[in-house]
């Protein structure tokens, strides 16, 4: 039984939502792939309120699903049915930027865009960026160890994390927010929370590393013969361009789809087999260096370069509008995988026949973050073959020594395939950690690990 009285006492009755019209937006992900009815939605504002909620739910034996900006793509923040949905968007405190240390402490509900604006106002920046920046929250980015478009330069979310405050399943609070750059005192609990998808504790605050603010940037769209050509260019580009901050891979069918839904003009007179979008960002203008590097690129078929803000935005639009354009066509099977970089061209080549073998009428739209060997594999029109498509693609990824989830998390969507990426020993170790920190299985049951004990 949901402990309504304790929940209302903890956060105030107006922040315990029960009516279907008030809870609906929390109970479905924006892609329309995941939906479930929550017992109620609770909206705390402080760590203490989160602690009171978890204490009450733990005592009542009620499960809790944790949600940030609801931009997740694997169903990890959507209830299966009947849980208390803990929405963290009101934990939106922006601490003062510590300029000498280049660090800041912020609430888990702060959006990525708000964090970026806050850091920039202090002359610094935040190292992670991604298209869902206006809604995605810092807590969700930590929970999924989000990556995005700047991993090449600054690493993923775990690499920005210097400390955290988190409420454990029994309501106790772990708080490490000093931002120490050196700390040799045992297990790194903060790092463990990154990528734990709300299964080990509820992150309420984080201490984050900030990066120097680039004042000038330049974007290039390169038309290339193949994915292999894009991979081959990378070592030279990284070497010549210390300001390189993004290298994104797109293909002609994805650009055509973006154009269909956005009305953007064609970037080049004819279509090309592959496109590499590069961004350089620095204190001083990186345009000359990028132009020179592009001019000497092997296998270049055509190129566009923009150093003015509007031109850069226009080139980024071909990449950033992929997700929305795909979703405008229907609900896709969305897979987010990575393989060792040398095997990325092999994966690209194998995708079409793999999908066609199980879903002949399906349409594939692929794009990704090339430096990390990370492909977003979107399959439209898979119909009743969705699960077979997922299984077939993830098996190819496993064969190529890859990961079944590169940056979106495992959520509910990929639990059944976790053993393709993690050994039985690793899964048993993860299960032991989960059981030690959340022995009643209160937090996000069925997310990341199966609800029942995992495979032996
Ligand atoms: C992206 O890189 O745009 C995101 O991971 C979203 C997606 O895969 O659709
Ligand atoms: Zn991505």
PDB file of N, CA and C in Angstrom, residues 126-201:
ATOM      1  N   UNK A 126      30.476  23.390 -19.516  1.00  0.00           N
ATOM      2  CA  UNK A 126      30.323  22.012 -19.045  1.00  0.00           C
ATOM      3  C   UNK A 126      30.687  21.077 -20.192  1.00  0.00           C
ATOM      4  N   UNK A 127      31.392  19.989 -19.891  1.00  0.00           N
ATOM      5  CA  UNK A 127      31.985  19.148 -20.934  1.00  0.00           C
ATOM      6  C   UNK A 127      31.029  18.250 -21.688  1.00  0.00           C
ATOM      7  N   UNK A 128      29.842  17.992 -21.130  1.00  0.00           N
ATOM      8  CA  UNK A 128      28.900  17.092 -21.820  1.00  0.00           C
ATOM      9  C   UNK A 128      27.853  17.933 -22.542  1.00  0.00           C
ATOM     10  N   UNK A 129      27.549  17.532 -23.768  1.00  0.00           N
ATOM     11  CA  UNK A 129      26.473  18.206 -24.500  1.00  0.00           C
ATOM     12  C   UNK A 129      25.733  17.167 -25.344  1.00  0.00           C
ATOM     13  N   UNK A 130      24.434  17.348 -25.484  1.00  0.00           N
ATOM     14  CA  UNK A 130      23.628  16.445 -26.320  1.00  0.00           C
ATOM     15  C   UNK A 130      22.334  17.146 -26.717  1.00  0.00           C
ATOM     16  N   UNK A 131      21.668  16.573 -27.715  1.00  0.00           N
ATOM     17  CA  UNK A 131      20.536  17.265 -28.342  1.00  0.00           C
ATOM     18  C   UNK A 131      19.375  17.512 -27.379  1.00  0.00           C
ATOM     19  N   UNK A 132      19.181  16.650 -26.368  1.00  0.00           N
ATOM     20  CA  UNK A 132      18.043  16.800 -25.453  1.00  0.00           C
ATOM     21  C   UNK A 132      18.359  17.758 -24.303  1.00  0.00           C
ATOM     22  N   UNK A 133      19.315  18.670 -24.520  1.00  0.00           N
ATOM     23  CA  UNK A 133      19.838  19.520 -23.437  1.00  0.00           C
ATOM     24  C   UNK A 133      18.775  20.340 -22.717  1.00  0.00           C
ATOM     25  N   UNK A 134      17.704  20.739 -23.407  1.00  0.00           N
ATOM     26  CA  UNK A 134      16.698  21.610 -22.770  1.00  0.00           C
ATOM     27  C   UNK A 134      15.888  20.880 -21.705  1.00  0.00           C
ATOM     28  N   UNK A 135      15.751  19.572 -21.817  1.00  0.00           N
ATOM     29  CA  UNK A 135      14.937  18.820 -20.850  1.00  0.00           C
ATOM     30  C   UNK A 135      15.744  17.829 -20.025  1.00  0.00           C
ATOM     31  N   UNK A 136      16.794  17.259 -20.579  1.00  0.00           N
ATOM     32  CA  UNK A 136      17.561  16.228 -19.856  1.00  0.00           C
ATOM     33  C   UNK A 136      18.143  16.833 -18.583  1.00  0.00           C
ATOM     34  N   UNK A 137      18.036  16.104 -17.473  1.00  0.00           N
ATOM     35  CA  UNK A 137      18.526  16.636 -16.195  1.00  0.00           C
ATOM     36  C   UNK A 137      19.867  15.998 -15.825  1.00  0.00           C
ATOM     37  N   UNK A 138      20.588  16.714 -14.977  1.00  0.00           N
ATOM     38  CA  UNK A 138      21.903  16.252 -14.541  1.00  0.00           C
ATOM     39  C   UNK A 138      21.804  14.880 -13.869  1.00  0.00           C
ATOM     40  N   UNK A 139      20.773  14.678 -13.062  1.00  0.00           N
ATOM     41  CA  UNK A 139      20.617  13.382 -12.384  1.00  0.00           C
ATOM     42  C   UNK A 139      20.445  12.247 -13.375  1.00  0.00           C
ATOM     43  N   UNK A 140      19.659  12.485 -14.409  1.00  0.00           N
ATOM     44  CA  UNK A 140      19.460  11.459 -15.434  1.00  0.00           C
ATOM     45  C   UNK A 140      20.736  11.210 -16.230  1.00  0.00           C
ATOM     46  N   UNK A 141      21.487  12.278 -16.472  1.00  0.00           N
ATOM     47  CA  UNK A 141      22.749  12.117 -17.209  1.00  0.00           C
ATOM     48  C   UNK A 141      23.727  11.268 -16.406  1.00  0.00           C
ATOM     49  N   UNK A 142      23.746  11.478 -15.081  1.00  0.00           N
ATOM     50  CA  UNK A 142      24.614  10.655 -14.223  1.00  0.00           C
ATOM     51  C   UNK A 142      24.103   9.224 -14.211  1.00  0.00           C
ATOM     52  N   UNK A 143      22.806   9.053 -14.028  1.00  0.00           N
ATOM     53  CA  UNK A 143      22.227   7.711 -13.902  1.00  0.00           C
ATOM     54  C   UNK A 143      22.527   6.841 -15.113  1.00  0.00           C
ATOM     55  N   UNK A 144      22.552   7.459 -16.299  1.00  0.00           N
ATOM     56  CA  UNK A 144      22.798   6.672 -17.515  1.00  0.00           C
ATOM     57  C   UNK A 144      24.245   6.777 -17.989  1.00  0.00           C
ATOM     58  N   UNK A 145      25.075   7.498 -17.235  1.00  0.00           N
ATOM     59  CA  UNK A 145      26.437   7.812 -17.708  1.00  0.00           C
ATOM     60  C   UNK A 145      26.369   8.300 -19.156  1.00  0.00           C
ATOM     61  N   UNK A 146      25.578   9.352 -19.361  1.00  0.00           N
ATOM     62  CA  UNK A 146      25.326   9.852 -20.713  1.00  0.00           C
ATOM     63  C   UNK A 146      26.614  10.296 -21.393  1.00  0.00           C
ATOM     64  N   UNK A 147      26.593  10.224 -22.710  1.00  0.00           N
ATOM     65  CA  UNK A 147      27.774  10.601 -23.492  1.00  0.00           C
ATOM     66  C   UNK A 147      27.514  11.863 -24.294  1.00  0.00           C
ATOM     67  N   UNK A 148      26.952  11.701 -25.490  1.00  0.00           N
ATOM     68  CA  UNK A 148      26.648  12.864 -26.320  1.00  0.00           C
ATOM     69  C   UNK A 148      27.767  13.194 -27.295  1.00  0.00           C
ATOM     70  N   UNK A 149      27.806  14.479 -27.677  1.00  0.00           N
ATOM     71  CA  UNK A 149      28.624  14.863 -28.833  1.00  0.00           C
ATOM     72  C   UNK A 149      30.043  15.308 -28.487  1.00  0.00           C
ATOM     73  N   UNK A 150      30.381  15.449 -27.202  1.00  0.00           N
ATOM     74  CA  UNK A 150      31.725  15.964 -26.859  1.00  0.00           C
ATOM     75  C   UNK A 150      32.584  14.937 -26.123  1.00  0.00           C
ATOM     76  N   UNK A 151      32.193  13.668 -26.166  1.00  0.00           N
ATOM     77  CA  UNK A 151      32.957  12.635 -25.445  1.00  0.00           C
ATOM     78  C   UNK A 151      34.387  12.563 -25.967  1.00  0.00           C
ATOM     79  N   UNK A 152      34.524  12.780 -27.256  1.00  0.00           N
ATOM     80  CA  UNK A 152      35.840  12.775 -27.899  1.00  0.00           C
ATOM     81  C   UNK A 152      36.808  13.700 -27.142  1.00  0.00           C
ATOM     82  N   UNK A 153      36.300  14.831 -26.658  1.00  0.00           N
ATOM     83  CA  UNK A 153      37.181  15.814 -26.021  1.00  0.00           C
ATOM     84  C   UNK A 153      37.179  15.723 -24.490  1.00  0.00           C
ATOM     85  N   UNK A 154      36.006  15.511 -23.903  1.00  0.00           N
ATOM     86  CA  UNK A 154      35.912  15.620 -22.441  1.00  0.00           C
ATOM     87  C   UNK A 154      35.482  14.338 -21.737  1.00  0.00           C
ATOM     88  N   UNK A 155      35.174  13.305 -22.478  1.00  0.00           N
ATOM     89  CA  UNK A 155      34.712  12.077 -21.837  1.00  0.00           C
ATOM     90  C   UNK A 155      33.221  12.132 -21.540  1.00  0.00           C
ATOM     91  N   UNK A 156      32.694  11.032 -21.001  1.00  0.00           N
ATOM     92  CA  UNK A 156      31.251  10.969 -20.739  1.00  0.00           C
ATOM     93  C   UNK A 156      30.950  11.516 -19.341  1.00  0.00           C
ATOM     94  N   UNK A 157      29.719  11.359 -18.896  1.00  0.00           N
ATOM     95  CA  UNK A 157      29.273  12.011 -17.655  1.00  0.00           C
ATOM     96  C   UNK A 157      30.106  11.580 -16.447  1.00  0.00           C
ATOM     97  N   UNK A 158      30.467  10.308 -16.404  1.00  0.00           N
ATOM     98  CA  UNK A 158      31.252   9.819 -15.252  1.00  0.00           C
ATOM     99  C   UNK A 158      32.556  10.617 -15.104  1.00  0.00           C
ATOM    100  N   UNK A 159      33.119  11.009 -16.245  1.00  0.00           N
ATOM    101  CA  UNK A 159      34.398  11.737 -16.215  1.00  0.00           C
ATOM    102  C   UNK A 159      34.234  13.165 -15.690  1.00  0.00           C
ATOM    103  N   UNK A 160      33.012  13.678 -15.629  1.00  0.00           N
ATOM    104  CA  UNK A 160      32.789  15.049 -15.116  1.00  0.00           C
ATOM    105  C   UNK A 160      32.456  15.032 -13.635  1.00  0.00           C
ATOM    106  N   UNK A 161      32.234  13.838 -13.094  1.00  0.00           N
ATOM    107  CA  UNK A 161      31.643  13.715 -11.760  1.00  0.00           C
ATOM    108  C   UNK A 161      32.732  13.703 -10.683  1.00  0.00           C
ATOM    109  N   UNK A 162      32.746  14.741  -9.844  1.00  0.00           N
ATOM    110  CA  UNK A 162      33.750  14.817  -8.774  1.00  0.00           C
ATOM    111  C   UNK A 162      33.152  14.508  -7.414  1.00  0.00           C
ATOM    112  N   UNK A 163      31.840  14.466  -7.337  1.00  0.00           N
ATOM    113  CA  UNK A 163      31.204  14.160  -6.056  1.00  0.00           C
ATOM    114  C   UNK A 163      29.709  14.047  -6.241  1.00  0.00           C
ATOM    115  N   UNK A 164      29.044  13.506  -5.243  1.00  0.00           N
ATOM    116  CA  UNK A 164      27.581  13.389  -5.318  1.00  0.00           C
ATOM    117  C   UNK A 164      26.990  13.284  -3.924  1.00  0.00           C
ATOM    118  N   UNK A 165      25.720  13.670  -3.844  1.00  0.00           N
ATOM    119  CA  UNK A 165      24.928  13.374  -2.654  1.00  0.00           C
ATOM    120  C   UNK A 165      23.842  12.425  -3.135  1.00  0.00           C
ATOM    121  N   UNK A 166      23.649  11.339  -2.402  1.00  0.00           N
ATOM    122  CA  UNK A 166      22.652  10.356  -2.848  1.00  0.00           C
ATOM    123  C   UNK A 166      21.947   9.769  -1.650  1.00  0.00           C
ATOM    124  N   UNK A 167      20.672   9.469  -1.845  1.00  0.00           N
ATOM    125  CA  UNK A 167      19.887   8.816  -0.804  1.00  0.00           C
ATOM    126  C   UNK A 167      19.832   7.330  -1.142  1.00  0.00           C
ATOM    127  N   UNK A 168      20.217   6.503  -0.195  1.00  0.00           N
ATOM    128  CA  UNK A 168      20.169   5.050  -0.416  1.00  0.00           C
ATOM    129  C   UNK A 168      18.751   4.543  -0.145  1.00  0.00           C
ATOM    130  N   UNK A 169      18.531   3.300  -0.497  1.00  0.00           N
ATOM    131  CA  UNK A 169      17.163   2.764  -0.450  1.00  0.00           C
ATOM    132  C   UNK A 169      16.552   2.817   0.947  1.00  0.00           C
ATOM    133  N   UNK A 170      17.384   2.749   1.994  1.00  0.00           N
ATOM    134  CA  UNK A 170      16.836   2.775   3.357  1.00  0.00           C
ATOM    135  C   UNK A 170      16.657   4.192   3.883  1.00  0.00           C
ATOM    136  N   UNK A 171      16.880   5.185   3.033  1.00  0.00           N
ATOM    137  CA  UNK A 171      16.691   6.581   3.447  1.00  0.00           C
ATOM    138  C   UNK A 171      17.956   7.227   3.988  1.00  0.00           C
ATOM    139  N   UNK A 172      19.049   6.477   4.120  1.00  0.00           N
ATOM    140  CA  UNK A 172      20.292   7.091   4.601  1.00  0.00           C
ATOM    141  C   UNK A 172      20.931   7.897   3.471  1.00  0.00           C
ATOM    142  N   UNK A 173      21.729   8.903   3.858  1.00  0.00           N
ATOM    143  CA  UNK A 173      22.281   9.830   2.866  1.00  0.00           C
ATOM    144  C   UNK A 173      23.805   9.724   2.816  1.00  0.00           C
ATOM    145  N   UNK A 174      24.329   9.567   1.600  1.00  0.00           N
ATOM    146  CA  UNK A 174      25.777   9.603   1.380  1.00  0.00           C
ATOM    147  C   UNK A 174      26.070  10.959   0.747  1.00  0.00           C
ATOM    148  N   UNK A 175      27.000  11.719   1.335  1.00  0.00           N
ATOM    149  CA  UNK A 175      27.268  13.041   0.799  1.00  0.00           C
ATOM    150  C   UNK A 175      28.764  13.258   0.639  1.00  0.00           C
ATOM    151  N   UNK A 176      29.210  13.335  -0.594  1.00  0.00           N
ATOM    152  CA  UNK A 176      30.629  13.617  -0.889  1.00  0.00           C
ATOM    153  C   UNK A 176      30.667  14.723  -1.940  1.00  0.00           C
ATOM    154  N   UNK A 177      30.702  15.952  -1.468  1.00  0.00           N
ATOM    155  CA  UNK A 177      30.584  17.091  -2.382  1.00  0.00           C
ATOM    156  C   UNK A 177      31.783  18.033  -2.309  1.00  0.00           C
ATOM    157  N   UNK A 178      32.872  17.603  -1.662  1.00  0.00           N
ATOM    158  CA  UNK A 178      34.023  18.500  -1.493  1.00  0.00           C
ATOM    159  C   UNK A 178      34.756  18.732  -2.808  1.00  0.00           C
ATOM    160  N   UNK A 179      34.576  17.859  -3.773  1.00  0.00           N
ATOM    161  CA  UNK A 179      35.221  18.043  -5.079  1.00  0.00           C
ATOM    162  C   UNK A 179      36.713  17.789  -5.048  1.00  0.00           C
ATOM    163  N   UNK A 180      37.143  16.829  -4.225  1.00  0.00           N
ATOM    164  CA  UNK A 180      38.580  16.533  -4.143  1.00  0.00           C
ATOM    165  C   UNK A 180      39.049  15.871  -5.434  1.00  0.00           C
ATOM    166  N   UNK A 181      40.157  16.377  -5.965  1.00  0.00           N
ATOM    167  CA  UNK A 181      40.689  15.778  -7.191  1.00  0.00           C
ATOM    168  C   UNK A 181      41.560  14.574  -6.882  1.00  0.00           C
ATOM    169  N   UNK A 182      42.015  14.503  -5.647  1.00  0.00           N
ATOM    170  CA  UNK A 182      42.775  13.325  -5.214  1.00  0.00           C
ATOM    171  C   UNK A 182      42.113  12.798  -3.949  1.00  0.00           C
ATOM    172  N   UNK A 183      41.793  11.528  -3.965  1.00  0.00           N
ATOM    173  CA  UNK A 183      41.091  10.947  -2.817  1.00  0.00           C
ATOM    174  C   UNK A 183      41.305   9.439  -2.882  1.00  0.00           C
ATOM    175  N   UNK A 184      42.249   8.961  -2.071  1.00  0.00           N
ATOM    176  CA  UNK A 184      42.598   7.534  -2.144  1.00  0.00           C
ATOM    177  C   UNK A 184      42.028   6.733  -1.001  1.00  0.00           C
ATOM    178  N   UNK A 185      40.776   7.011  -0.623  1.00  0.00           N
ATOM    179  CA  UNK A 185      40.228   6.367   0.573  1.00  0.00           C
ATOM    180  C   UNK A 185      39.225   5.263   0.247  1.00  0.00           C
ATOM    181  N   UNK A 186      39.590   4.438  -0.705  1.00  0.00           N
ATOM    182  CA  UNK A 186      38.758   3.243  -0.894  1.00  0.00           C
ATOM    183  C   UNK A 186      37.807   3.311  -2.065  1.00  0.00           C
ATOM    184  N   UNK A 187      36.745   2.511  -1.986  1.00  0.00           N
ATOM    185  CA  UNK A 187      35.810   2.368  -3.118  1.00  0.00           C
ATOM    186  C   UNK A 187      35.273   3.712  -3.570  1.00  0.00           C
ATOM    187  N   UNK A 188      35.158   3.900  -4.875  1.00  0.00           N
ATOM    188  CA  UNK A 188      34.654   5.153  -5.433  1.00  0.00           C
ATOM    189  C   UNK A 188      33.131   5.028  -5.594  1.00  0.00           C
ATOM    190  N   UNK A 189      32.421   5.344  -4.510  1.00  0.00           N
ATOM    191  CA  UNK A 189      30.957   5.173  -4.529  1.00  0.00           C
ATOM    192  C   UNK A 189      30.298   6.140  -5.517  1.00  0.00           C
ATOM    193  N   UNK A 190      30.891   7.330  -5.639  1.00  0.00           N
ATOM    194  CA  UNK A 190      30.311   8.329  -6.544  1.00  0.00           C
ATOM    195  C   UNK A 190      30.357   7.824  -7.982  1.00  0.00           C
ATOM    196  N   UNK A 191      31.517   7.294  -8.359  1.00  0.00           N
ATOM    197  CA  UNK A 191      31.666   6.776  -9.716  1.00  0.00           C
ATOM    198  C   UNK A 191      30.719   5.595  -9.961  1.00  0.00           C
ATOM    199  N   UNK A 192      30.523   4.802  -8.920  1.00  0.00           N
ATOM    200  CA  UNK A 192      29.617   3.643  -9.037  1.00  0.00           C
ATOM    201  C   UNK A 192      28.181   4.080  -9.360  1.00  0.00           C
ATOM    202  N   UNK A 193      27.797   5.258  -8.857  1.00  0.00           N
ATOM    203  CA  UNK A 193      26.435   5.734  -9.118  1.00  0.00           C
ATOM    204  C   UNK A 193      26.241   6.102 -10.593  1.00  0.00           C
ATOM    205  N   UNK A 194      27.343   6.502 -11.258  1.00  0.00           N
ATOM    206  CA  UNK A 194      27.232   6.852 -12.678  1.00  0.00           C
ATOM    207  C   UNK A 194      26.985   5.582 -13.482  1.00  0.00           C
ATOM    208  N   UNK A 195      25.864   5.545 -14.166  1.00  0.00           N
ATOM    209  CA  UNK A 195      25.519   4.357 -14.936  1.00  0.00           C
ATOM    210  C   UNK A 195      24.725   3.330 -14.142  1.00  0.00           C
ATOM    211  N   UNK A 196      24.379   3.664 -12.889  1.00  0.00           N
ATOM    212  CA  UNK A 196      23.634   2.682 -12.070  1.00  0.00           C
ATOM    213  C   UNK A 196      22.131   2.775 -12.308  1.00  0.00           C
ATOM    214  N   UNK A 197      21.703   3.754 -13.099  1.00  0.00           N
ATOM    215  CA  UNK A 197      20.307   3.881 -13.548  1.00  0.00           C
ATOM    216  C   UNK A 197      19.308   3.867 -12.390  1.00  0.00           C
ATOM    217  N   UNK A 198      19.667   4.537 -11.307  1.00  0.00           N
ATOM    218  CA  UNK A 198      18.739   4.662 -10.179  1.00  0.00           C
ATOM    219  C   UNK A 198      18.527   3.381  -9.399  1.00  0.00           C
ATOM    220  N   UNK A 199      19.354   2.372  -9.615  1.00  0.00           N
ATOM    221  CA  UNK A 199      19.129   1.087  -8.929  1.00  0.00           C
ATOM    222  C   UNK A 199      19.872   0.984  -7.601  1.00  0.00           C
ATOM    223  N   UNK A 200      20.855   1.878  -7.373  1.00  0.00           N
ATOM    224  CA  UNK A 200      21.655   1.780  -6.142  1.00  0.00           C
ATOM    225  C   UNK A 200      21.358   2.903  -5.162  1.00  0.00           C
ATOM    226  N   UNK A 201      20.844   3.988  -5.626  1.00  0.00           N
ATOM    227  CA  UNK A 201      20.565   5.145  -4.781  1.00  0.00           C
ATOM    228  C   UNK A 201      19.992   6.243  -5.656  1.00  0.00           C
TER     229      UNK A 201
END
